Tab-separated table of C-alpha atoms in Angstrom:
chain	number	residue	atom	x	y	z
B	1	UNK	CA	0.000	0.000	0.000
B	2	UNK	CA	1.298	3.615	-1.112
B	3	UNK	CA	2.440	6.044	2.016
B	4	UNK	CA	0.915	9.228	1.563
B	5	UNK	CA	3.775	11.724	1.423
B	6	UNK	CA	3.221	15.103	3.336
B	7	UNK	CA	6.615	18.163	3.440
B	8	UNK	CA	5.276	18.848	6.810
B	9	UNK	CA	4.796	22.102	6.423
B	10	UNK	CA	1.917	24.607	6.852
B	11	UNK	CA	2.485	27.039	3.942
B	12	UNK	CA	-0.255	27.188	1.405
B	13	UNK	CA	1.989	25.967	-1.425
B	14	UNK	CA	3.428	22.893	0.358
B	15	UNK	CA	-0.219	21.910	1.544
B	16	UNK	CA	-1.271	22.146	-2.351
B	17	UNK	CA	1.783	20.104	-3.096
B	18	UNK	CA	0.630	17.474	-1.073
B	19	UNK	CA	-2.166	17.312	-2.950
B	20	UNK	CA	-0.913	17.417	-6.781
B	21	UNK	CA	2.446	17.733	-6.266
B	22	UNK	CA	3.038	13.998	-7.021
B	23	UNK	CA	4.412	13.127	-10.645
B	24	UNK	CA	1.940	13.268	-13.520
B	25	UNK	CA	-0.896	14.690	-11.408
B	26	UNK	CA	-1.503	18.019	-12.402
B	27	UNK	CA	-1.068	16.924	-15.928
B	28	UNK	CA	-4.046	15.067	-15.064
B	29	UNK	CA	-5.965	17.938	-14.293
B	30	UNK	CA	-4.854	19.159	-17.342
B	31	UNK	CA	-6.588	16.997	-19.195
B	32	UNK	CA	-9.637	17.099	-17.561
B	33	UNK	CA	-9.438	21.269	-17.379
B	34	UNK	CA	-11.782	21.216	-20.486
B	35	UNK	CA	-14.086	18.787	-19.520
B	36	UNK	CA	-14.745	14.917	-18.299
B	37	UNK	CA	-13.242	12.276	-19.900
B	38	UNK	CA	-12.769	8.148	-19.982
B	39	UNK	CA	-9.880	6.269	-18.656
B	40	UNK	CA	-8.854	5.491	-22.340
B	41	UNK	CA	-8.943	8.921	-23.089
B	42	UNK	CA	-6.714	10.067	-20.244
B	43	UNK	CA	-3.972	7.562	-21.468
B	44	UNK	CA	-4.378	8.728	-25.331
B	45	UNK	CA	-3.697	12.322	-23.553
B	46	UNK	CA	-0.984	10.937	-21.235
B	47	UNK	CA	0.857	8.131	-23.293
B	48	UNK	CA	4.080	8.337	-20.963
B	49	UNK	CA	2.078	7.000	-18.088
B	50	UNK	CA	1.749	3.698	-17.986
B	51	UNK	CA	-1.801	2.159	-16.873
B	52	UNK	CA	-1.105	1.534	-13.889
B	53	UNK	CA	0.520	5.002	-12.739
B	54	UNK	CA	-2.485	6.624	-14.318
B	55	UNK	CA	-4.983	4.400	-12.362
B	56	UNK	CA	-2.944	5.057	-9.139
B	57	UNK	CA	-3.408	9.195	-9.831
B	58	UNK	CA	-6.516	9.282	-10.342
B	59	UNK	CA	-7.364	7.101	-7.287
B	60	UNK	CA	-4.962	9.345	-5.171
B	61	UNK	CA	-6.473	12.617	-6.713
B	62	UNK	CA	-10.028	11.195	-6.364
B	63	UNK	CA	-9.433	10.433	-2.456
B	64	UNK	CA	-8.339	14.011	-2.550
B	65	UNK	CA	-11.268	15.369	-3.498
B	66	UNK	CA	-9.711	17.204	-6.839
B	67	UNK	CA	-11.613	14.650	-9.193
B	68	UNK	CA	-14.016	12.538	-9.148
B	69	UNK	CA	-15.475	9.379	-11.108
B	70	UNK	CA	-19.231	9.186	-12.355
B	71	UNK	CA	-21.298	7.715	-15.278
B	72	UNK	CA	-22.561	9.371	-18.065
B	73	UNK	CA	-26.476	9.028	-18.673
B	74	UNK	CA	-27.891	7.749	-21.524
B	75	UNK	CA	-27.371	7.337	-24.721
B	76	UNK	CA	-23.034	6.533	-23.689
B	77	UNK	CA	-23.577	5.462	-20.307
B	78	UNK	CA	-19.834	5.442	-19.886
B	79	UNK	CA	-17.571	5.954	-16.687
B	80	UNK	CA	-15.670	9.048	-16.879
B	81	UNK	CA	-13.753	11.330	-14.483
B	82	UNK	CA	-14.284	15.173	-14.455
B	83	UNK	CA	-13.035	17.734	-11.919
B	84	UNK	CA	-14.487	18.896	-8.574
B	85	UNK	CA	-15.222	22.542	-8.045
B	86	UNK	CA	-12.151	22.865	-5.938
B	87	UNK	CA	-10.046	20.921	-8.571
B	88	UNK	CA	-11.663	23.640	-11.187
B	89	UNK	CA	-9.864	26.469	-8.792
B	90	UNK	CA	-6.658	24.891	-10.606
B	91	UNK	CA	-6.989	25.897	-14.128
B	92	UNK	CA	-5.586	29.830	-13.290
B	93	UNK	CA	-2.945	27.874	-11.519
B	94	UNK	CA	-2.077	25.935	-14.446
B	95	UNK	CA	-2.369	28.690	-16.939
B	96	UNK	CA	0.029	30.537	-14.880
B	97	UNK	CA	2.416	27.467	-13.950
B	98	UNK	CA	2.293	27.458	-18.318
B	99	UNK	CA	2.368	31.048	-19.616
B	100	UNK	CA	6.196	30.376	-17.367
B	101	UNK	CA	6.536	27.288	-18.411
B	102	UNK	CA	6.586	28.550	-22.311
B	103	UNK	CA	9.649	30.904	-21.434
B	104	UNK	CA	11.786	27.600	-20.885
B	105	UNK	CA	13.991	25.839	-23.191
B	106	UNK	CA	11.529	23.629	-25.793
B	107	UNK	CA	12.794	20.201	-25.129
B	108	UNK	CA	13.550	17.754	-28.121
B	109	UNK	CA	10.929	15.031	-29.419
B	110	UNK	CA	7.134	15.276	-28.497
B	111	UNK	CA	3.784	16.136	-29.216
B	112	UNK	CA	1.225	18.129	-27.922
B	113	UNK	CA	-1.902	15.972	-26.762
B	114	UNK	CA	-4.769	17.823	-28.085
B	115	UNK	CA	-5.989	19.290	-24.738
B	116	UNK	CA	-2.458	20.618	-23.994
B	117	UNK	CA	-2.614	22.109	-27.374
B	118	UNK	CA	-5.914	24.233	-26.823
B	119	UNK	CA	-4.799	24.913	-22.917
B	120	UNK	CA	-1.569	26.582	-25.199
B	121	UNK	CA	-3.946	28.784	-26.958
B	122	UNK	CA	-5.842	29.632	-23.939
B	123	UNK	CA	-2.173	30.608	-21.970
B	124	UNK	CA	-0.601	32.750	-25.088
B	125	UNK	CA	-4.315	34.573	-26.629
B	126	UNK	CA	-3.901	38.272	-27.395
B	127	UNK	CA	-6.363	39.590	-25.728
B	128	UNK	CA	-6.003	42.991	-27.160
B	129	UNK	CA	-5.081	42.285	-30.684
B	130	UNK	CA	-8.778	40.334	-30.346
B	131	UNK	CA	-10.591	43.530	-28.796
B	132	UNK	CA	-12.985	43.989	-31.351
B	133	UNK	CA	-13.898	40.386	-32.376
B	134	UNK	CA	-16.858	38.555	-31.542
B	135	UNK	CA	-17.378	34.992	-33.015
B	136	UNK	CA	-17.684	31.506	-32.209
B	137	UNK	CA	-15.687	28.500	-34.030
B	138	UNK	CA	-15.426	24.977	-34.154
B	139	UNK	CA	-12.430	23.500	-33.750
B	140	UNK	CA	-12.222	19.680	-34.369
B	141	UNK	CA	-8.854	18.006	-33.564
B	142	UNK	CA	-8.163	14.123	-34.174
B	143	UNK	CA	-11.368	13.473	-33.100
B	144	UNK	CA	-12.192	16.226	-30.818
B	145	UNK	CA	-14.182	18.944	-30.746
B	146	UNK	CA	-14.572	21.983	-29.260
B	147	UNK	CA	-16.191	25.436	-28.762
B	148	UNK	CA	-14.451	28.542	-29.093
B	149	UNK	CA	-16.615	31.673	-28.298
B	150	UNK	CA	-14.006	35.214	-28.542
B	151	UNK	CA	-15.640	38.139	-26.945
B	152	UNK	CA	-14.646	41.503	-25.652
B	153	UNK	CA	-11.125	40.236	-25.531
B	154	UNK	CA	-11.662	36.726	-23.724
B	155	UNK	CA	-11.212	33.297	-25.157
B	156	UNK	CA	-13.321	30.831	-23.732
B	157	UNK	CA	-13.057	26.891	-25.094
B	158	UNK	CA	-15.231	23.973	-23.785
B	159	UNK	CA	-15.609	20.588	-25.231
B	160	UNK	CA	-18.388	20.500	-27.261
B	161	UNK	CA	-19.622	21.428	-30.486
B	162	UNK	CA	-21.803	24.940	-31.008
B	163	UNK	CA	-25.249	25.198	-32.599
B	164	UNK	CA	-24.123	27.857	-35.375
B	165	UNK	CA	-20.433	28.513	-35.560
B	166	UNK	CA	-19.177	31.023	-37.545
B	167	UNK	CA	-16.519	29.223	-39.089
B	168	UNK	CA	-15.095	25.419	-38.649
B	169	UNK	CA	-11.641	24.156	-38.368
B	170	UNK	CA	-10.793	20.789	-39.126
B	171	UNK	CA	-6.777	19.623	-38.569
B	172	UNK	CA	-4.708	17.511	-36.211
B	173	UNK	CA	-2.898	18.850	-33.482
B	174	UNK	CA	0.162	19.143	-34.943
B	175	UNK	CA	-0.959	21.276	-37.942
B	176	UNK	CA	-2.961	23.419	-35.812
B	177	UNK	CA	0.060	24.089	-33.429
B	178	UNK	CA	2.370	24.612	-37.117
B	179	UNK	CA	0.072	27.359	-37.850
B	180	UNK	CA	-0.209	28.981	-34.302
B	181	UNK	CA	3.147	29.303	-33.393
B	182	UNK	CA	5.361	28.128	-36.515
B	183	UNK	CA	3.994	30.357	-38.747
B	184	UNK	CA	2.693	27.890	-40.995
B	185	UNK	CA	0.430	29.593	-44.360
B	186	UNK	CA	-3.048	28.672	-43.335
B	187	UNK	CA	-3.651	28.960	-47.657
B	188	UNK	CA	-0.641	26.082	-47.731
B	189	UNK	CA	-1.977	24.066	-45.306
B	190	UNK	CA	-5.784	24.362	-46.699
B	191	UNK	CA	-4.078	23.707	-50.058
B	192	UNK	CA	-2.240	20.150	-48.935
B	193	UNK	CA	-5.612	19.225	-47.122
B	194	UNK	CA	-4.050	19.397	-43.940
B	195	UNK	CA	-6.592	21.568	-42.757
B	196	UNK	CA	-10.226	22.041	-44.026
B	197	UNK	CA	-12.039	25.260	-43.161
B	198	UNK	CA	-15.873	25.996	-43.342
B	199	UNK	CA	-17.738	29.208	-43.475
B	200	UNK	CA	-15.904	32.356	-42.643
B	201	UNK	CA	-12.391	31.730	-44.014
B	202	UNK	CA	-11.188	34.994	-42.909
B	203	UNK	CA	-12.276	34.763	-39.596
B	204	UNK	CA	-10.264	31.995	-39.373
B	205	UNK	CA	-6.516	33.841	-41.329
B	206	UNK	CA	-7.694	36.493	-38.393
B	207	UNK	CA	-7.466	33.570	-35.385
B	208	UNK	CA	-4.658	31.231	-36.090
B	209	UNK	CA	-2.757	35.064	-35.637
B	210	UNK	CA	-4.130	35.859	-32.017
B	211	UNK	CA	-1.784	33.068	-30.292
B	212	UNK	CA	2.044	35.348	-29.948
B	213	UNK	CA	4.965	32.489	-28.506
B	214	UNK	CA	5.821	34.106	-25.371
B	215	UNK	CA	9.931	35.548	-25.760
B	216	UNK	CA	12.175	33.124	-24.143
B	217	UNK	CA	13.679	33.970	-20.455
B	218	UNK	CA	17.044	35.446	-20.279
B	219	UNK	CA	19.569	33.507	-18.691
């Protein structure tokens, strides 16, 4: 049996370490920042973790009261795990911990999982240089899809797909993050097939533009 590990220490940030501080866990709630999802879809997100490390988080982080574990209704009916209002008070911890985290070094090798990807866009969005938009999109990645509503400078993204969407994006993650932050022609990539675009193409030239890569930190 595991031996909960505590630093002892009263401080607000050792007490949250406690909690999440434990390897792979708040990449976990990363994951699950844009909504519930299934055990297989965790791993997809997570492929470093092995089975059983996942299935040991999200027992540890269930008993901790960040997540917890419930079935869908009808027509899936499908066991999933989702966040607890207290382990939704993370996400402006993890955009923070990530709008740093971009300043580092890129490492070699690796992908973005898809919910990483969007969490990106969410951490680097312009709010000013998207002060005068208004518009929803859908954005479906490998599978995924999501909602993307821009409005008096805020991004919001939930997964889901909306009613009437101004325009649709359809890619992987990979292309999507090429055209974000490589600087990737979204006319190339429409032109390869890599990406197919419906309804208001120039919506979409304006919002693959609204994601700046944060400078690097000095050393």
């Amino acid at each position: 049996m595991a031996v909960s590990r505590s630093y002892g220490d009263p401080c607000g940030i050792a007490r949250a370490l406690d909690v999440v501080g434990e390897r792979w866990a708040l990449l976990v709630v990363r994951e699950l920042l844009l909504g519930p999802k299934r055990f297989s879809d965790l791993h997809r997100g997570l492929p470093g973790a092995s089975q059983n490390v996942l299935s040991h988080r999200l027992r540890e982080l269930t008993g901790k009261g960040v997540i917890r574990r419930h079935r869908l209704g009808p027509p899936t009916g499908a066991w999933v795990y989702e966040l607890t209002e207290w382990g939704r008070g993370l996400e402006p911890v993890l955009l923070g911990l990530a709008a740093w985290g971009a300043r580092a070094p890129l490492g070699a090798g690796g992908e973005l999982s898809v919910d990483s990807l969007v969490i990106a866009l969410k951490t680097v969005f312009d709010a000013r240089a998207a002060q005068d938009l208004e518009a929803e999109l859908a954005l479906r990645l490998d599978g995924d899809a999501f909602r993307i509503r821009i409005a008096r400078g805020e991004l919001e993204v939930a997964r889901g797909v909306p009613d009437r969407p101004d325009a649709v994006i359809g890619t992987d993650a990979a292309t999507l993050r090429s055209l974000v932050f490589l600087g990737r022609p979204l006319a190339e990539a429409i032109r390869t097939g890599s990406v197919h675009v419906e309804g208001d193409r120039r919506l979409v030239e304006r919002f693959v533009t609204l994601f700046p890569r944060p400078e690097p930190a000095s050393r």
